[in-house]
Amino acid sequence: MSEWYAADNLHRCWLTVRQKGARGGIDKVSLEDYHRKLTSRLKKLSRVLRQKKYVPAPYIRFHLKKSAGGRREICLTTIEDKIVQTAVKNKIEPLFESHFLPCSYAYRPGRGHRKAIHNVNHYIGQKLHWAATCDIDNFFDDINHELLLKMLGERIGGDYVLELIRLWLKTGAFSGDRYREARAGVPQGGIISPLLSNIYLHPFNLRAPGGK
């Protein structure tokens, strides 16, 4: 089995990124641009990752209007960062997925909102008619980096992958020509961010009614 940073594995991650029609980032390299020198780019990327010299690029930050009002901050990564984040996500997701609870549906392979709705319909069929809705204000923006990294380290250990995730968390973002450092939160728009948010929320789910 090849290493997660091997060129053949990075190529599979590239195909995933391309299929999503992802936008480029601060380096202004588009999917089409990256594809023109794909083989040489992936070989170089594999070599840099093997040597533990990879440095993520800053994000591009912009805001989208939310249907319920307010705005959501989105951070765009480069195509190359998307490929590496996909590779890391594929490597670590199984380590955590087996420990997530059945009541957790968001951003998980093979689950999602449709199965959540199906489960709600099941509860309604069981004559359970009470429901509660709640939200965590500014959840993505307020995630504590050190706490999240500690939780990751309990399963990943001192692996280079953990250092990459630290870099993605600490990398700042440009909005126009203004740069802002990242002191907390995970960047919405990052491929690995949904998994990181589920890892961070897992202890909360354990303490919820019916969580154990």
GROMACS .gro file of C-alpha atoms in nm:
model
  212
    1MET     CA    1   0.000   0.000   0.000
    2SER     CA    2   0.150   0.335  -0.105
    3GLU     CA    3   0.204   0.624   0.134
    4TRP     CA    4  -0.067   0.889   0.150
    5TYR     CA    5   0.168   1.140  -0.017
    6ALA     CA    6   0.268   0.907  -0.303
    7ALA     CA    7   0.212   1.054  -0.649
    8ASP     CA    8  -0.047   0.790  -0.745
    9ASN     CA    9  -0.252   0.866  -0.436
   10LEU     CA   10  -0.223   1.241  -0.494
   11HIS     CA   11  -0.348   1.181  -0.847
   12ARG     CA   12  -0.663   1.015  -0.709
   13CYS     CA   13  -0.709   1.315  -0.480
   14TRP     CA   14  -0.665   1.546  -0.779
   15LEU     CA   15  -0.945   1.363  -0.959
   16THR     CA   16  -1.171   1.420  -0.658
   17VAL     CA   17  -1.088   1.791  -0.652
   18ARG     CA   18  -1.138   1.824  -1.029
   19GLN     CA   19  -1.472   1.644  -1.017
   20LYS     CA   20  -1.599   1.902  -0.769
   21GLY     CA   21  -1.509   2.184  -1.006
   22ALA     CA   22  -1.314   2.357  -0.731
   23ARG     CA   23  -1.196   2.716  -0.762
   24GLY     CA   24  -0.833   2.811  -0.723
   25GLY     CA   25  -0.681   3.026  -0.452
   26ILE     CA   26  -0.433   3.304  -0.398
   27ASP     CA   27  -0.181   3.171  -0.653
   28LYS     CA   28  -0.448   3.211  -0.925
   29VAL     CA   29  -0.381   2.859  -1.052
   30SER     CA   30  -0.707   2.713  -1.188
   31LEU     CA   31  -0.796   2.348  -1.239
   32GLU     CA   32  -0.712   2.389  -1.607
   33ASP     CA   33  -0.375   2.545  -1.524
   34TYR     CA   34  -0.286   2.270  -1.280
   35HIS     CA   35  -0.385   2.000  -1.526
   36ARG     CA   36  -0.146   2.129  -1.795
   37LYS     CA   37   0.158   2.018  -1.592
   38LEU     CA   38  -0.019   1.761  -1.378
   39THR     CA   39   0.240   1.483  -1.376
   40SER     CA   40   0.535   1.706  -1.291
   41ARG     CA   41   0.332   1.902  -1.034
   42LEU     CA   42   0.220   1.588  -0.850
   43LYS     CA   43   0.570   1.439  -0.852
   44LYS     CA   44   0.711   1.759  -0.704
   45LEU     CA   45   0.429   1.778  -0.451
   46SER     CA   46   0.490   1.418  -0.346
   47ARG     CA   47   0.861   1.487  -0.303
   48VAL     CA   48   0.802   1.800  -0.094
   49LEU     CA   49   0.556   1.618   0.131
   50ARG     CA   50   0.793   1.325   0.173
   51GLN     CA   51   1.065   1.569   0.279
   52LYS     CA   52   0.819   1.739   0.519
   53LYS     CA   53   0.876   2.077   0.357
   54TYR     CA   54   0.524   2.155   0.238
   55VAL     CA   55   0.394   2.501   0.335
   56PRO     CA   56   0.025   2.587   0.273
   57ALA     CA   57  -0.057   2.913   0.098
   58PRO     CA   58  -0.269   3.182   0.269
   59TYR     CA   59  -0.642   3.164   0.213
   60ILE     CA   60  -0.855   3.412   0.021
   61ARG     CA   61  -1.139   3.528   0.244
   62PHE     CA   62  -1.479   3.653   0.129
   63HIS     CA   63  -1.836   3.652   0.262
   64LEU     CA   64  -2.159   3.495   0.141
   65LYS     CA   65  -2.506   3.599   0.249
   66LYS     CA   66  -2.691   3.336   0.453
   67SER     CA   67  -3.056   3.261   0.377
   68ALA     CA   68  -3.145   3.319   0.743
   69GLY     CA   69  -2.968   3.654   0.747
   70GLY     CA   70  -2.614   3.756   0.821
   71ARG     CA   71  -2.304   3.652   0.635
   72ARG     CA   72  -2.084   3.342   0.629
   73GLU     CA   73  -1.710   3.375   0.591
   74ILE     CA   74  -1.561   3.148   0.325
   75CYS     CA   75  -1.190   3.080   0.279
   76LEU     CA   76  -1.055   2.957  -0.054
   77THR     CA   77  -0.746   2.737  -0.068
   78THR     CA   78  -0.519   2.678  -0.365
   79ILE     CA   79  -0.577   2.374  -0.586
   80GLU     CA   80  -0.261   2.217  -0.445
   81ASP     CA   81  -0.378   2.266  -0.086
   82LYS     CA   82  -0.708   2.107  -0.182
   83ILE     CA   83  -0.524   1.801  -0.311
   84VAL     CA   84  -0.314   1.769   0.005
   85GLN     CA   85  -0.613   1.827   0.233
   86THR     CA   86  -0.804   1.556   0.046
   87ALA     CA   87  -0.513   1.315   0.094
   88VAL     CA   88  -0.487   1.391   0.466
   89LYS     CA   89  -0.863   1.368   0.512
   90ASN     CA   90  -0.868   1.027   0.344
   91LYS     CA   91  -0.586   0.911   0.572
   92ILE     CA   92  -0.725   1.020   0.909
   93GLU     CA   93  -1.101   1.002   0.858
   94PRO     CA   94  -1.123   0.625   0.927
   95LEU     CA   95  -0.936   0.676   1.256
   96PHE     CA   96  -1.218   0.897   1.384
   97GLU     CA   97  -1.521   0.782   1.185
   98SER     CA   98  -1.543   0.452   1.374
   99HIS     CA   99  -1.580   0.647   1.702
  100PHE     CA  100  -1.845   0.896   1.591
  101LEU     CA  101  -2.195   0.835   1.721
  102PRO     CA  102  -2.503   0.722   1.524
  103CYS     CA  103  -2.675   1.049   1.614
  104SER     CA  104  -2.413   1.243   1.415
  105TYR     CA  105  -2.499   1.291   1.046
  106ALA     CA  106  -2.334   1.606   0.912
  107TYR     CA  107  -2.030   1.587   0.682
  108ARG     CA  108  -1.995   1.211   0.721
  109PRO     CA  109  -1.949   0.953   0.444
  110GLY     CA  110  -2.263   0.754   0.375
  111ARG     CA  111  -2.479   0.968   0.602
  112GLY     CA  112  -2.590   1.330   0.557
  113HIS     CA  113  -2.921   1.514   0.581
  114ARG     CA  114  -3.134   1.260   0.391
  115LYS     CA  115  -3.063   0.985   0.642
  116ALA     CA  116  -3.118   1.230   0.926
  117ILE     CA  117  -3.463   1.311   0.786
  118HIS     CA  118  -3.535   0.938   0.749
  119ASN     CA  119  -3.446   0.888   1.116
  120VAL     CA  120  -3.672   1.176   1.221
  121ASN     CA  121  -3.959   1.016   1.029
  122HIS     CA  122  -3.886   0.693   1.214
  123TYR     CA  123  -3.915   0.871   1.550
  124ILE     CA  124  -4.241   1.031   1.441
  125GLY     CA  125  -4.368   0.681   1.360
  126GLN     CA  126  -4.279   0.582   1.715
  127LYS     CA  127  -4.516   0.852   1.844
  128LEU     CA  128  -4.228   1.078   1.950
  129HIS     CA  129  -4.345   1.424   1.849
  130TRP     CA  130  -4.124   1.663   2.048
  131ALA     CA  131  -3.823   1.816   1.875
  132ALA     CA  132  -3.574   2.084   1.973
  133THR     CA  133  -3.356   2.294   1.748
  134CYS     CA  134  -3.042   2.476   1.854
  135ASP     CA  135  -2.727   2.620   1.706
  136ILE     CA  136  -2.378   2.710   1.823
  137ASP     CA  137  -2.302   3.075   1.752
  138ASN     CA  138  -1.994   3.127   1.536
  139PHE     CA  139  -1.896   2.763   1.581
  140PHE     CA  140  -1.645   2.738   1.295
  141ASP     CA  141  -1.490   3.074   1.385
  142ASP     CA  142  -1.439   2.999   1.755
  143ILE     CA  143  -1.290   2.648   1.757
  144ASN     CA  144  -0.993   2.643   1.993
  145HIS     CA  145  -0.685   2.537   1.797
  146GLU     CA  146  -0.488   2.387   2.084
  147LEU     CA  147  -0.783   2.184   2.213
  148LEU     CA  148  -0.856   2.052   1.864
  149LEU     CA  149  -0.490   1.963   1.806
  150LYS     CA  150  -0.481   1.782   2.140
  151MET     CA  151  -0.785   1.577   2.038
  152LEU     CA  152  -0.625   1.500   1.703
  153GLY     CA  153  -0.297   1.405   1.865
  154GLU     CA  154  -0.466   1.139   2.078
  155ARG     CA  155  -0.520   0.933   1.761
  156ILE     CA  156  -0.269   1.070   1.513
  157GLY     CA  157   0.026   1.102   1.752
  158GLY     CA  158   0.327   1.311   1.655
  159ASP     CA  159   0.282   1.242   1.286
  160TYR     CA  160   0.370   1.495   1.016
  161VAL     CA  161   0.001   1.495   0.931
  162LEU     CA  162  -0.069   1.665   1.265
  163GLU     CA  163   0.183   1.936   1.181
  164LEU     CA  164   0.014   1.992   0.844
  165ILE     CA  165  -0.322   2.036   1.015
  166ARG     CA  166  -0.163   2.282   1.256
  167LEU     CA  167  -0.034   2.480   0.960
  168TRP     CA  168  -0.378   2.484   0.795
  169LEU     CA  169  -0.533   2.608   1.118
  170LYS     CA  170  -0.272   2.877   1.176
  171THR     CA  171  -0.252   3.000   0.816
  172GLY     CA  172  -0.407   3.342   0.782
  173ALA     CA  173  -0.622   3.483   0.503
  174PHE     CA  174  -0.626   3.778   0.265
  175SER     CA  175  -0.934   3.988   0.208
  176GLY     CA  176  -0.834   4.215  -0.077
  177ASP     CA  177  -0.488   4.338   0.021
  178ARG     CA  178  -0.549   4.299   0.395
  179TYR     CA  179  -0.404   3.998   0.577
  180ARG     CA  180  -0.553   3.856   0.899
  181GLU     CA  181  -0.384   3.599   1.118
  182ALA     CA  182  -0.581   3.296   1.236
  183ARG     CA  183  -0.599   3.274   1.615
  184ALA     CA  184  -0.903   3.044   1.637
  185GLY     CA  185  -1.151   2.860   1.419
  186VAL     CA  186  -1.132   2.637   1.116
  187PRO     CA  187  -1.164   2.792   0.769
  188GLN     CA  188  -1.503   2.730   0.613
  189GLY     CA  189  -1.430   2.618   0.260
  190GLY     CA  190  -1.136   2.398   0.353
  191ILE     CA  191  -1.179   2.035   0.246
  192ILE     CA  192  -1.065   1.901   0.581
  193SER     CA  193  -1.263   2.153   0.790
  194PRO     CA  194  -1.591   1.955   0.814
  195LEU     CA  195  -1.405   1.653   0.951
  196LEU     CA  196  -1.219   1.872   1.200
  197SER     CA  197  -1.549   2.021   1.317
  198ASN     CA  198  -1.695   1.674   1.377
  199ILE     CA  199  -1.387   1.572   1.574
  200TYR     CA  200  -1.417   1.885   1.787
  201LEU     CA  201  -1.789   1.826   1.852
  202HIS     CA  202  -1.757   1.456   1.935
  203PRO     CA  203  -1.720   1.507   2.315
  204PHE     CA  204  -2.030   1.729   2.305
  205ASN     CA  205  -2.226   1.450   2.136
  206LEU     CA  206  -2.110   1.205   2.404
  207ARG     CA  207  -2.264   1.428   2.671
  208ALA     CA  208  -2.591   1.484   2.486
  209PRO     CA  209  -2.904   1.287   2.585
  210GLY     CA  210  -2.878   0.947   2.422
  211GLY     CA  211  -2.519   1.016   2.322
  212LYS     CA  212  -2.371   0.709   2.483
   0.00000   0.00000   0.00000
